Short mmCIF file of C-alpha atoms in Angstrom, two decimals:
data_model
loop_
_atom_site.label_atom_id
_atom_site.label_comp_id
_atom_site.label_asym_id
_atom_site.label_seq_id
_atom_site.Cartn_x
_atom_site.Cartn_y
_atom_site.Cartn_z
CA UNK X 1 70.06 33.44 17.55
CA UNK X 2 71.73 36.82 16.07
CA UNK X 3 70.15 38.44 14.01
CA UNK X 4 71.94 38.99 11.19
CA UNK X 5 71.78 42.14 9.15
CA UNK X 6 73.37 43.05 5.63
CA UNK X 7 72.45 45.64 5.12
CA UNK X 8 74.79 49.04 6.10
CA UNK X 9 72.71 49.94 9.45
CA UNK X 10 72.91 53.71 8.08
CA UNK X 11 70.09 52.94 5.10
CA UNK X 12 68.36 50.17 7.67
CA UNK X 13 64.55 51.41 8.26
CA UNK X 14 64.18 52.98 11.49
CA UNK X 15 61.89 54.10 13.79
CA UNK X 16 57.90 54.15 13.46
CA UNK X 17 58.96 52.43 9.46
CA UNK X 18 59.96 49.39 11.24
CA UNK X 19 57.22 49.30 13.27
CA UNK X 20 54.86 49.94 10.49
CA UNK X 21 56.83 46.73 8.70
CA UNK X 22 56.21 44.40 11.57
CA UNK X 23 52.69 45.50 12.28
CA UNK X 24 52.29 44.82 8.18
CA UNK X 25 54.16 41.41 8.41
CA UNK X 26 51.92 40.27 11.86
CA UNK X 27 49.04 41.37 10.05
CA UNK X 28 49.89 39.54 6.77
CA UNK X 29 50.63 36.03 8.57
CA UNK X 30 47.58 36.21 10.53
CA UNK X 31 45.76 36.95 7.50
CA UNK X 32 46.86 34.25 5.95
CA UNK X 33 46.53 31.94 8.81
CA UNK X 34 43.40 32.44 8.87
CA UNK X 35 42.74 31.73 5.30
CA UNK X 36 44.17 28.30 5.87
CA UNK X 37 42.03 27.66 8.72
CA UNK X 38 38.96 29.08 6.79
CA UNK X 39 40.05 26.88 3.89
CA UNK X 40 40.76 24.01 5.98
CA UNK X 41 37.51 24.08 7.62
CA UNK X 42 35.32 24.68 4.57
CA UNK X 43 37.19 21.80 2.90
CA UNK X 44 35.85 19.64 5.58
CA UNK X 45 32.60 20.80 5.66
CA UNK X 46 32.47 20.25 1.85
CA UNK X 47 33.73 16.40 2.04
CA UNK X 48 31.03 15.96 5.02
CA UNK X 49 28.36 17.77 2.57
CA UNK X 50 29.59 15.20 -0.44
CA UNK X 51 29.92 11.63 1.89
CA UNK X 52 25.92 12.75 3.38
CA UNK X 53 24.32 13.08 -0.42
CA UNK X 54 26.16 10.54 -1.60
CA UNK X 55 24.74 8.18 1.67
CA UNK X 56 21.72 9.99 0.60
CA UNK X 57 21.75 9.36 -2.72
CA UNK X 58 22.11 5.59 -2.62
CA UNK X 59 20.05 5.21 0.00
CA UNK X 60 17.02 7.04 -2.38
CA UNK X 61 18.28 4.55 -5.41
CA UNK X 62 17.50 1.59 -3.19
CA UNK X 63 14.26 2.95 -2.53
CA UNK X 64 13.69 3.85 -6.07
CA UNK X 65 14.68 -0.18 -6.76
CA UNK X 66 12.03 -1.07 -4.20
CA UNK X 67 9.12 1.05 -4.89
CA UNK X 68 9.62 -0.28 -8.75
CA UNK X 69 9.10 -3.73 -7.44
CA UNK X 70 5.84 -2.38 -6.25
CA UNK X 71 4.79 -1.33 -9.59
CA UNK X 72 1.62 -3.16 -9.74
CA UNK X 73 0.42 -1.61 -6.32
CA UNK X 74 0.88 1.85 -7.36
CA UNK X 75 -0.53 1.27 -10.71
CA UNK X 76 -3.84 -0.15 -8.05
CA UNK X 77 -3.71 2.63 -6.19
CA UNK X 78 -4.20 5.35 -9.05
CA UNK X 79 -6.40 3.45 -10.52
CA UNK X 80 -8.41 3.07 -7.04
CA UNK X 81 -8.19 7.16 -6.31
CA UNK X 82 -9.50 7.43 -9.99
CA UNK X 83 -11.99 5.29 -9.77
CA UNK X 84 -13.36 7.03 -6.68
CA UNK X 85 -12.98 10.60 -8.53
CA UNK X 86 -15.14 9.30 -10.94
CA UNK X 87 -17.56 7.55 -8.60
CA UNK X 88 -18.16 10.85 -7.06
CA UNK X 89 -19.23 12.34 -10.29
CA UNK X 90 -21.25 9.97 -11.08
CA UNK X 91 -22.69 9.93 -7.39
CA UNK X 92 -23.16 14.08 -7.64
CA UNK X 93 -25.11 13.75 -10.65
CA UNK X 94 -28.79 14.04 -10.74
CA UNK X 95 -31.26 10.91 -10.55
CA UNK X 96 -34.46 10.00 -9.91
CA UNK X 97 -33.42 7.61 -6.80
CA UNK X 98 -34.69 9.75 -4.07
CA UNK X 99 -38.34 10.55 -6.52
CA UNK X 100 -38.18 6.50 -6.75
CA UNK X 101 -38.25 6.00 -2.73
CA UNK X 102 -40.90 9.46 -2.50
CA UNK X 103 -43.07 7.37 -4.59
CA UNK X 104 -42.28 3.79 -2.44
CA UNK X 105 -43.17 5.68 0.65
CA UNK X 106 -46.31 7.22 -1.12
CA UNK X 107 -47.91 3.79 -1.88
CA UNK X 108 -46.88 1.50 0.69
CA UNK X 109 -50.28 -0.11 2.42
CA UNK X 110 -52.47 2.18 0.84
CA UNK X 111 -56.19 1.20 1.77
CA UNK X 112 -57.80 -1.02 -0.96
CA UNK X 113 -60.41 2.40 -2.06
CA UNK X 114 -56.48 4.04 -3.55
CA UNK X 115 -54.89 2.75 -6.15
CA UNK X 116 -51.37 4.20 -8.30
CA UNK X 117 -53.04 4.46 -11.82
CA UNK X 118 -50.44 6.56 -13.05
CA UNK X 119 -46.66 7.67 -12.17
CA UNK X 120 -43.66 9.55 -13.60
CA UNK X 121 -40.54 9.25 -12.05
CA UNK X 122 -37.85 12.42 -13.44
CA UNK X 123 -34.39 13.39 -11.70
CA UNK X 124 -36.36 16.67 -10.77
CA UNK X 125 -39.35 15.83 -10.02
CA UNK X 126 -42.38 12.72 -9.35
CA UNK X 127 -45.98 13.23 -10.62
CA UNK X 128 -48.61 10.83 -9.70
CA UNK X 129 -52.10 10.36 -10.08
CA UNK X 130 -54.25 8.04 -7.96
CA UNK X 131 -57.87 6.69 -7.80
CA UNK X 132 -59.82 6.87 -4.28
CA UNK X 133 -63.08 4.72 -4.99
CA UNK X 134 -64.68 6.62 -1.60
CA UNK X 135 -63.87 9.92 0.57
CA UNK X 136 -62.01 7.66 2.94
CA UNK X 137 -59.74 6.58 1.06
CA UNK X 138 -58.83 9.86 -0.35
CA UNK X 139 -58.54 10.89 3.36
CA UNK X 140 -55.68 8.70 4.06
CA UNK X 141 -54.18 8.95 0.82
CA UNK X 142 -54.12 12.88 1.15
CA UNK X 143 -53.18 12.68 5.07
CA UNK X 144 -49.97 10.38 3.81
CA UNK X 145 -48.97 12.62 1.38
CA UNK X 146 -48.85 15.42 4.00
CA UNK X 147 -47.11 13.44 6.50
CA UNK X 148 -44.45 12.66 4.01
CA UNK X 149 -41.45 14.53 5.10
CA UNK X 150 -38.68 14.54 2.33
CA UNK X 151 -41.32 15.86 0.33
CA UNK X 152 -40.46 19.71 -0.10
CA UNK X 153 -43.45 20.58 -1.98
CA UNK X 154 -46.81 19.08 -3.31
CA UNK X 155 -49.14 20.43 -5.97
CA UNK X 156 -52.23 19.19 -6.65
CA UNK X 157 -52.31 19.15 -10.62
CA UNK X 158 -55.70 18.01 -11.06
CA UNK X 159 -58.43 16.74 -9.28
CA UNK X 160 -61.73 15.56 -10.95
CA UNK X 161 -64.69 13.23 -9.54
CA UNK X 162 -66.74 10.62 -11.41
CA UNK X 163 -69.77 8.37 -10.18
CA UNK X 164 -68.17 5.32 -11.74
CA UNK X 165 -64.58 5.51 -10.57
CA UNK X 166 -64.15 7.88 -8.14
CA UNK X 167 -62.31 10.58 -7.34
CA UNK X 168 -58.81 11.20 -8.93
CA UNK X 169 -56.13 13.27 -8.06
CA UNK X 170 -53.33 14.09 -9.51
CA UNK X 171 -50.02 15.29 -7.63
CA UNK X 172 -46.70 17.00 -8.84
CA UNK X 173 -43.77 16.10 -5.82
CA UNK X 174 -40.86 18.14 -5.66
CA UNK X 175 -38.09 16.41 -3.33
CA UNK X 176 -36.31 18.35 -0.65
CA UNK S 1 72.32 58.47 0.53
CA UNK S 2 69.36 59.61 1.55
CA UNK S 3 67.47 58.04 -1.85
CA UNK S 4 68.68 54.68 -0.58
CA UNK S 5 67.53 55.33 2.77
CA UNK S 6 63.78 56.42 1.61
CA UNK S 7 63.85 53.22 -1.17
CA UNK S 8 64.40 50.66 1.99
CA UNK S 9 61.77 52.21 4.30
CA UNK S 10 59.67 51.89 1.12
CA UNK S 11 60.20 48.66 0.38
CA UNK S 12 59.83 47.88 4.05
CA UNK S 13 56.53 48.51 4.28
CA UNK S 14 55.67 47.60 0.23
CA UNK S 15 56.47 44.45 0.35
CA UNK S 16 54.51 42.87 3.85
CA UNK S 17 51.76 45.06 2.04
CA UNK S 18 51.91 43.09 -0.82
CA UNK S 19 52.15 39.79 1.11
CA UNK S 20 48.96 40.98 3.13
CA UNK S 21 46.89 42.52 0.02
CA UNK S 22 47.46 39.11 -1.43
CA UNK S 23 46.56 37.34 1.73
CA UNK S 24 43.68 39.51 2.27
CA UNK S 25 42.29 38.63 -1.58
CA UNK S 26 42.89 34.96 -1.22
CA UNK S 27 40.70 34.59 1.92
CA UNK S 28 38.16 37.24 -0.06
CA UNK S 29 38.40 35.02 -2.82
CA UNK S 30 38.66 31.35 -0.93
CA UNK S 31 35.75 32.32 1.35
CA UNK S 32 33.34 33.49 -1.31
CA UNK S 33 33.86 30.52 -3.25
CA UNK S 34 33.96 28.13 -0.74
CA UNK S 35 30.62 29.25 0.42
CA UNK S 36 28.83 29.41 -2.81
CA UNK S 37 30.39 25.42 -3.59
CA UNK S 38 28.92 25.09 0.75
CA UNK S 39 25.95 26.50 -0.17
CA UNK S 40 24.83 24.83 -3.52
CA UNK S 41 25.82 21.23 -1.45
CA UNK S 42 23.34 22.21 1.52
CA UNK S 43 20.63 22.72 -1.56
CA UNK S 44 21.26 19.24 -3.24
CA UNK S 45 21.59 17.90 0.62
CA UNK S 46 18.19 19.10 1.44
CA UNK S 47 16.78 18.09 -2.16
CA UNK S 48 18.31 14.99 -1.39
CA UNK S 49 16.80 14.49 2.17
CA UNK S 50 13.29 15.72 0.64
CA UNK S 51 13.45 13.28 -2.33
CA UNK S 52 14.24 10.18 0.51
CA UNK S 53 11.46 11.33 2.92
CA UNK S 54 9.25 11.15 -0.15
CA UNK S 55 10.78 8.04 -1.68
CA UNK S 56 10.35 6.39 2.28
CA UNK S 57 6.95 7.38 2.51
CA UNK S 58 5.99 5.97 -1.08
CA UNK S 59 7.86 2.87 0.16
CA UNK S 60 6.60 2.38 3.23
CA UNK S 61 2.76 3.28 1.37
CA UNK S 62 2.69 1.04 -0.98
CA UNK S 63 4.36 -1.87 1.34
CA UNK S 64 1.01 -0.93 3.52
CA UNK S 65 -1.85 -1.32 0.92
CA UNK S 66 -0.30 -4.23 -1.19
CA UNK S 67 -2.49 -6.95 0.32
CA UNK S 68 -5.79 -5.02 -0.02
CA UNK S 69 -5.38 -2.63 -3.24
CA UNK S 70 -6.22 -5.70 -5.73
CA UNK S 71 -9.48 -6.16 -3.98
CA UNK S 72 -10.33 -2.51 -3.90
CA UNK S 73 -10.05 -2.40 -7.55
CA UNK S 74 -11.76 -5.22 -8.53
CA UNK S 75 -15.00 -3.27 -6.48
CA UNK S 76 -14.29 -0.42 -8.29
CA UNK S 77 -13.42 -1.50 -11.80
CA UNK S 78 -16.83 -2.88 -11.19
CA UNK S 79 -18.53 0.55 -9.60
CA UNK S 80 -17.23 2.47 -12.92
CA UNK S 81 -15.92 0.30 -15.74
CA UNK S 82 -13.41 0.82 -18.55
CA UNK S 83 -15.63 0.12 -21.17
CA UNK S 84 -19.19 0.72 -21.67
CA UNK S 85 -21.07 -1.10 -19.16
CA UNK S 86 -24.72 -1.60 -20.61
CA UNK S 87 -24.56 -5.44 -21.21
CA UNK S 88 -23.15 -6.23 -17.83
CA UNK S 89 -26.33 -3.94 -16.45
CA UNK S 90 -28.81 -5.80 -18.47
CA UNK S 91 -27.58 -8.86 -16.85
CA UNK S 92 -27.90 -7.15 -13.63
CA UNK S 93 -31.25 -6.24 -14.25
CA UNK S 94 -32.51 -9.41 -15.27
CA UNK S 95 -31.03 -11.03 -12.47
CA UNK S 96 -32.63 -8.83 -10.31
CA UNK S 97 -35.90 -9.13 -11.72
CA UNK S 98 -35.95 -12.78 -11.58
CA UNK S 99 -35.33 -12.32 -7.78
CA UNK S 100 -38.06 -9.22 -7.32
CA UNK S 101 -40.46 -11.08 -9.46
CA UNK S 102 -40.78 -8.62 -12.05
CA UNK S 103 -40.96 -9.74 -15.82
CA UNK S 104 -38.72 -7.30 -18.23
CA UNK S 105 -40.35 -7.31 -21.82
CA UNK S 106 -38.16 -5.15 -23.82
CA UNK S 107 -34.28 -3.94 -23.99
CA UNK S 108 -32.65 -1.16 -25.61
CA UNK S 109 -29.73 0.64 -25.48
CA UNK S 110 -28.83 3.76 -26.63
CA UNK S 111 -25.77 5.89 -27.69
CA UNK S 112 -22.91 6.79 -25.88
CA UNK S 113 -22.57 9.69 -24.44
CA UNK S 114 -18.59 10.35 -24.21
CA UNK S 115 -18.43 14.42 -23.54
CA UNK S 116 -17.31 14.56 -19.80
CA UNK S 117 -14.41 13.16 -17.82
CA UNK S 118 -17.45 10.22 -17.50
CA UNK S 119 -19.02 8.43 -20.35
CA UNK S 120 -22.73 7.10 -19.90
CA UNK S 121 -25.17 5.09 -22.26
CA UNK S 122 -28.59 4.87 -21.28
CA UNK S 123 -30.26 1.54 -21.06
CA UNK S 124 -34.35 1.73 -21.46
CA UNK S 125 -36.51 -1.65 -20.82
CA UNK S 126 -40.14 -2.40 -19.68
CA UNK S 127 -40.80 -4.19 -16.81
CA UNK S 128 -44.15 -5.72 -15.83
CA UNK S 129 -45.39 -7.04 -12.47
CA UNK S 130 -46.81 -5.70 -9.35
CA UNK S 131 -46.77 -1.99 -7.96
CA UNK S 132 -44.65 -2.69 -5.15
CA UNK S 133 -42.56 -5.00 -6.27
CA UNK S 134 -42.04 -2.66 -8.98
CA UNK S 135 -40.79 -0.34 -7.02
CA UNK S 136 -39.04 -2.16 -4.92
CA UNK S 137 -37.29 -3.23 -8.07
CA UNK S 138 -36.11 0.08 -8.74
CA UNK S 139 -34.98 1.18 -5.45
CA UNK S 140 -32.87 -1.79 -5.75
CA UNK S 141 -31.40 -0.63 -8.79
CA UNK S 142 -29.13 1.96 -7.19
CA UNK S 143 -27.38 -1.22 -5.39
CA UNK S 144 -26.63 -2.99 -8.40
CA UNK S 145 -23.10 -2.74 -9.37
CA UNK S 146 -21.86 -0.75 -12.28
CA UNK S 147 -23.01 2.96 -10.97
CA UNK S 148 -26.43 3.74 -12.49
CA UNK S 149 -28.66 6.26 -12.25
CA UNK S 150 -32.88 6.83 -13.11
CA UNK S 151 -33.14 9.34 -15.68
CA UNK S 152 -37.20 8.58 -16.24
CA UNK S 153 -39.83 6.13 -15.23
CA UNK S 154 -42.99 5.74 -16.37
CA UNK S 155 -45.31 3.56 -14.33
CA UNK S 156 -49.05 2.71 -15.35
CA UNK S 157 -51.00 0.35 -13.29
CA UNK S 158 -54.64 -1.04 -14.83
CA UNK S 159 -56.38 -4.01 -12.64
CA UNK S 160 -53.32 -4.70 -10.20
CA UNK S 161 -50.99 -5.15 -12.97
CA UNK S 162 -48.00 -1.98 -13.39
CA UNK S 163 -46.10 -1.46 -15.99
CA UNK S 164 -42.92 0.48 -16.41
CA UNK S 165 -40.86 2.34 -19.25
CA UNK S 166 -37.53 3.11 -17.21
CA UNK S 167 -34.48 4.26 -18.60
CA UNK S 168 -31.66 4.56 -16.63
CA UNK S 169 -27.96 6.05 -17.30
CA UNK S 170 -24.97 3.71 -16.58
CA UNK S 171 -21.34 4.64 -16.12
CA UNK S 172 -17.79 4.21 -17.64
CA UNK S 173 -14.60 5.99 -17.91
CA UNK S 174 -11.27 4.84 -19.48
CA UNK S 175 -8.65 4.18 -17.04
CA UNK S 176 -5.67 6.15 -16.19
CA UNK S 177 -2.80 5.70 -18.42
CA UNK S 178 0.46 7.33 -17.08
CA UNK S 179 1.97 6.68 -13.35
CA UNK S 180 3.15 9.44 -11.58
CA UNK S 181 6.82 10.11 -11.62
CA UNK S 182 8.88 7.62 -9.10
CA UNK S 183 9.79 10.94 -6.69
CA UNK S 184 6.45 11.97 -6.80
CA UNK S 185 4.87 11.53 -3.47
CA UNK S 186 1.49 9.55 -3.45
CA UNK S 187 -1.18 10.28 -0.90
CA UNK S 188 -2.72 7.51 1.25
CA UNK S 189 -6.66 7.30 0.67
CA UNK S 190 -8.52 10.60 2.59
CA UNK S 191 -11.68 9.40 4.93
CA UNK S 192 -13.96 10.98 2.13
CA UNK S 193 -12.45 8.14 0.08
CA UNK S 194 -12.21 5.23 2.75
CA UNK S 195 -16.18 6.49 3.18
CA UNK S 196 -17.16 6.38 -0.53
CA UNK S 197 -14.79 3.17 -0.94
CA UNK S 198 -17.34 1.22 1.44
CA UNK S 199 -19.73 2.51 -0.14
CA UNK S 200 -19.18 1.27 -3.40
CA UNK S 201 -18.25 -2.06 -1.72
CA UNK S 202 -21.78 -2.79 -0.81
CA UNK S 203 -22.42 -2.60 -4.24
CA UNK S 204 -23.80 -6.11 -5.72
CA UNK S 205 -21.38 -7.29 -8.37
CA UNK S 206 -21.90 -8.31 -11.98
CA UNK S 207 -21.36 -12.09 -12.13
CA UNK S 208 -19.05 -13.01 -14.81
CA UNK S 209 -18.08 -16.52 -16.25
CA UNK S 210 -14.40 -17.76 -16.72
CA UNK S 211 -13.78 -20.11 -19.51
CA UNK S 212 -11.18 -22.03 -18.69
CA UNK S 213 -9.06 -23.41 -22.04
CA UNK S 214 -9.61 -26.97 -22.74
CA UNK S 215 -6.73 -29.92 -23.72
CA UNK S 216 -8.13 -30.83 -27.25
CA UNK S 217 -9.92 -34.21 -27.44
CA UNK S 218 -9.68 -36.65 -29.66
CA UNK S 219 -12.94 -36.50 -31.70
CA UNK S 220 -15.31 -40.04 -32.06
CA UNK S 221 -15.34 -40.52 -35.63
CA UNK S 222 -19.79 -40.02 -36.77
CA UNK S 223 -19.05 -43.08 -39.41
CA UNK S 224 -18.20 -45.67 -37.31
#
């Protein structure tokens, strides 16, 4: 195809001008060209974003339908983990239970000579006092009060001797 | 002539430049935008994938522990009740008793104690009978169902006879009253809690009675 030019050829651009112009031109289509591509491509991207949260999106609403259904569950379930948070404070808290055992240890198949004539079971703490009719007695009761291991400490409180009774000691347990 | 000649060479190169500034400032512009709109969707897209994840787990959860989770909190509601628990230990107690062979004398309950994140009342009664037994007796209490604990006992024992003054502490806290939000992710129960769950299981049960609702009756006339 000629090219076809109006202009008088005297005032036409010339030389390193028209080369400039061109270069300028090239440069300004392949700017743009790329703008469309960039454009084209980031449109794309964006509908793929937009059809993914919307699959997304309905999938989570079907969920949300579903895990309503299992209201009653969930309601179970908090109550269960609450529950157990509170059974562990009330579990953590101080009793007497392991004092209670010290003192079932203490005076299972004692000889006839001992007897329990007093006790007092405390979350910190067990006192006794017992009566040992002979020496024998008092023997076994004081070698079972030694042998007794979740016992962290013993002291003998008081420990008196009469011709009628006995002798009768008196014990404050602290529990390891 | 030579004005006419410099205006073309200008506009020769003025106006591609224009065409390219404009080119230039549309893709500046385009791209900048485009990847701020690209940018916020990969943030509701990964909000949106978290939220499912969550949402499945919940799901699949709750689907999991349905058959077992009314059971659980019967034995629980039982472990620590709603509501103040001391006439549901007396029965306990009793019932116990009558099995250990001890004879209780005397009941009393005191006040309520609602300061913590766990209420207590303390129940105090005398129990007769003999020394072991007795003691048995109240190393049994810690099995009994609702969650107790011994605050004091006093035991006396004259010619094979004891006697004890216990008071113990017993348990309650209101229940929960919100759920968590529906995106909120719940956790499964941790093996501290399966542990402390079969604990509480072995726990003996208060034994309550159902009335049942009657069809009225047609009432025998006492003058006939």
């Amino acid at each position: 195809m000629t090219a076809i030019n109006l202009l008088p050829t005297e005032i036409s651009p010339k030389g390193p001008v028209a080369k400039i112009s061109n270069l300028i031109k090239n440069l300004a289509v392949i700017s743009f060209v790329l703008f469309l591509l960039t454009a084209l491509g980031m449109l794309a991207m964006f509908i793929l974003n937009s059809v993914q949260i919307r699959s997304l999106n309905e999938s989570s609403e079907e969920l949300k339908t579903s895990i309503k259904s299992l209201e009653a569950t969930e309601q179970g379930l908090i109550l269960v983990k609450d529950r157990l948070s509170k059974a562990k404070l009330v579990l953590a808290d101080e009793s007497g239970t392991e004092e209670a055992e010290g003192l079932g240890s203490l005076t299972v198949a004692l000889p006839g000579s001992v007897a329990l004539t007093e006790a007092v079971i405390a979350k910190n703490g067990l006192e006794t006092t017992f009566i040992a009719t002979d020496s024998q007695g008092l023997t076994v009761l004081m070698a079972r009060i030694i042998s007794q291991e979740a016992f962290s400490k013993v002291d003998l409180v008081s420990f008196s001797f009469n011709p009628n009774t006995g002798y009768i000691p008196s014990f404050a347990v602290k529990m390891k | 002539m030579k004005k006419g000649l410099f205006g073309a060479s200008v506009s020769a190169i003025l106006v591609p430049s224009v065409y390219l500034v404009v080119s230039i400032l549309l893709f500046v512009f385009g791209v900048k935008t485009g990847l701020e709109k690209i940018a916020g969707q990969r943030s509701s897209l990964t909000e949106a994938g978290k939220t499912q994840t969550v949402l499945q787990q919940k799901e699949s959860l709750l689907r999991q522990i349905a058959p077992e989770v009314g059971a659980q909190v019967e034995v629980l509601a039982n472990a620590v009740p709603e509501k103040n628990p001391a006439l549901t230990m007396i029965s306990q107690i009793k019932n116990l008793a009558a099995v250990s062979g001890i004879t209780i004398t005397t009941f009393k309950v005191g006040g309520v104690n609602a300061a913590g994140a766990v209420s207590f009342a303390d129940v105090t009664f005398d129990a007769d009978g003999e020394l072991i037994s007795l003691i048995s007796f109240l190393n049994t209490i810690k099995t009994l169902a609702p969650l107790s604990t011994i605050d004091t006992v006093k035991i006396n024992q004259q010619a094979g006879t004891a006697s004890a003054n216990t008071r113990i502490r017993v348990y309650f806290a209101g229940y929960p009253t919100k759920l968590p939000s529906l995106t909120e992710a719940v956790g499964e129960l941790t093996a501290e809690e399966e542990g402390l769950l079969e604990t509480l299981s072995g726990l003996s049960p208060p034994s309550f009675t159902t009335l049942f609702p009657q069809e009225p009756t047609v009432r025998e006339s006492p003058f006939n």
